[in-house]
mmCIF file of C-alpha atoms and ligand atoms in Angstrom:
data_model
loop_
_atom_site.group_PDB
_atom_site.id
_atom_site.type_symbol
_atom_site.label_atom_id
_atom_site.label_comp_id
_atom_site.label_asym_id
_atom_site.label_seq_id
_atom_site.Cartn_x
_atom_site.Cartn_y
_atom_site.Cartn_z
ATOM 1 C CA UNK P 1 -0.207 -0.094 0.034
ATOM 2 C CA UNK P 2 3.090 2.700 0.837
ATOM 3 C CA UNK P 3 4.356 1.545 -2.742
ATOM 4 C CA UNK P 4 1.439 2.347 -4.431
ATOM 5 C CA UNK P 5 0.913 5.403 -2.426
ATOM 6 C CA UNK P 6 4.754 6.425 -3.578
ATOM 7 C CA UNK P 7 3.822 5.517 -6.754
ATOM 8 C CA UNK P 8 0.766 7.755 -7.122
ATOM 9 C CA UNK P 9 2.413 10.734 -5.154
ATOM 10 C CA UNK P 10 4.704 11.148 -8.526
ATOM 11 C CA UNK P 11 1.365 11.908 -10.512
ATOM 12 C CA UNK P 12 -1.149 12.835 -8.170
ATOM 13 C CA UNK P 13 -1.850 15.698 -4.463
ATOM 14 C CA UNK P 14 -3.261 14.272 -1.757
ATOM 15 C CA UNK P 15 -6.721 14.938 -1.999
ATOM 16 C CA UNK P 16 -6.562 12.886 -5.637
ATOM 17 C CA UNK P 17 -4.981 9.993 -3.833
ATOM 18 C CA UNK P 18 -7.764 9.961 -1.509
ATOM 19 C CA UNK P 19 -10.003 9.846 -4.140
ATOM 20 C CA UNK P 20 -8.719 7.308 -6.169
ATOM 21 C CA UNK P 21 -7.841 4.474 -3.270
ATOM 22 C CA UNK P 22 -11.674 5.285 -2.015
ATOM 23 C CA UNK P 23 -12.703 4.323 -5.636
ATOM 24 C CA UNK P 24 -11.041 0.966 -5.439
ATOM 25 C CA UNK P 25 -13.142 -2.261 -5.103
ATOM 26 C CA UNK P 26 -12.136 -5.622 -4.110
ATOM 27 C CA UNK P 27 -14.643 -6.467 -7.298
ATOM 28 C CA UNK P 28 -12.508 -4.340 -9.920
ATOM 29 C CA UNK P 29 -9.319 -5.810 -8.456
ATOM 30 C CA UNK P 30 -10.463 -9.271 -8.629
ATOM 31 C CA UNK P 31 -11.660 -8.411 -12.436
ATOM 32 C CA UNK P 32 -7.885 -6.831 -12.989
ATOM 33 C CA UNK P 33 -6.233 -10.077 -12.183
ATOM 34 C CA UNK P 34 -8.686 -12.115 -14.175
ATOM 35 C CA UNK P 35 -8.519 -9.724 -16.987
ATOM 36 C CA UNK P 36 -4.539 -10.101 -17.103
ATOM 37 C CA UNK P 37 -4.923 -13.902 -16.229
ATOM 38 C CA UNK P 38 -3.562 -13.854 -12.625
ATOM 39 C CA UNK P 39 -5.590 -15.669 -10.093
ATOM 40 C CA UNK P 40 -6.492 -13.134 -7.417
ATOM 41 C CA UNK P 41 -6.984 -15.412 -4.506
ATOM 42 C CA UNK P 42 -2.757 -16.526 -4.762
ATOM 43 C CA UNK P 43 -1.747 -14.573 -7.565
ATOM 44 C CA UNK P 44 -0.882 -17.931 -9.720
ATOM 45 C CA UNK P 45 -1.192 -17.843 -13.804
ATOM 46 C CA UNK P 46 -4.873 -18.281 -15.052
ATOM 47 C CA UNK P 47 -4.951 -21.373 -17.820
ATOM 48 C CA UNK P 48 -7.451 -21.713 -20.271
ATOM 49 C CA UNK P 49 -8.854 -25.204 -20.124
ATOM 50 C CA UNK P 50 -11.044 -26.894 -22.669
ATOM 51 C CA UNK P 51 -13.247 -29.431 -22.029
ATOM 52 C CA UNK P 52 -16.088 -31.429 -23.839
ATOM 53 C CA UNK P 53 -19.782 -31.186 -22.065
ATOM 54 C CA UNK P 54 -22.197 -33.745 -22.772
ATOM 55 C CA UNK P 55 -24.902 -32.826 -24.603
ATOM 56 C CA UNK P 56 -28.422 -34.469 -25.234
ATOM 57 C CA UNK P 57 -28.523 -37.134 -28.051
ATOM 58 C CA UNK P 58 -28.591 -35.436 -31.761
ATOM 59 C CA UNK P 59 -30.619 -38.476 -33.575
ATOM 60 C CA UNK P 60 -29.660 -40.496 -31.519
ATOM 61 C CA UNK P 61 -25.763 -39.431 -32.191
ATOM 62 C CA UNK P 62 -23.652 -38.868 -28.366
ATOM 63 C CA UNK P 63 -23.513 -34.791 -28.736
ATOM 64 C CA UNK P 64 -20.890 -32.807 -26.768
ATOM 65 C CA UNK P 65 -20.347 -29.128 -27.255
ATOM 66 C CA UNK P 66 -16.831 -27.718 -26.734
ATOM 67 C CA UNK P 67 -16.588 -25.626 -23.719
ATOM 68 C CA UNK P 68 -13.359 -23.524 -21.232
ATOM 69 C CA UNK P 69 -12.677 -21.514 -18.647
ATOM 70 C CA UNK P 70 -10.032 -20.552 -17.201
ATOM 71 C CA UNK P 71 -8.037 -22.120 -14.336
ATOM 72 C CA UNK P 72 -5.441 -21.234 -11.367
ATOM 73 C CA UNK P 73 -2.404 -23.264 -12.174
ATOM 74 C CA UNK P 74 -1.330 -23.102 -8.633
ATOM 75 C CA UNK P 75 -4.422 -22.885 -6.935
ATOM 76 C CA UNK P 76 -7.187 -24.774 -9.084
ATOM 77 C CA UNK P 77 -10.074 -22.072 -8.629
ATOM 78 C CA UNK P 78 -12.078 -21.631 -11.779
ATOM 79 C CA UNK P 79 -12.948 -18.310 -12.992
HETATM 80 ZN ZN1 ZN W 101 -5.041 -19.179 -7.131
#
């Protein structure tokens, strides 16, 4: 946190820094992490996992839909 404030002080005045920090939401930080392929829980790398999900048979043939999700390579959490 102190490091962040030092960086902010190079560009903003205290009133602006307080407003900026006040606007940071845990949800936004988590979203930012996931957007950059970083696990918000353990900071591990997120990897794309592809798998096929069984769907109801189509004209008597087994049907599958290709699905994918983001999984943390360290803690295994799915996003
Ligand atoms: Zn993780």
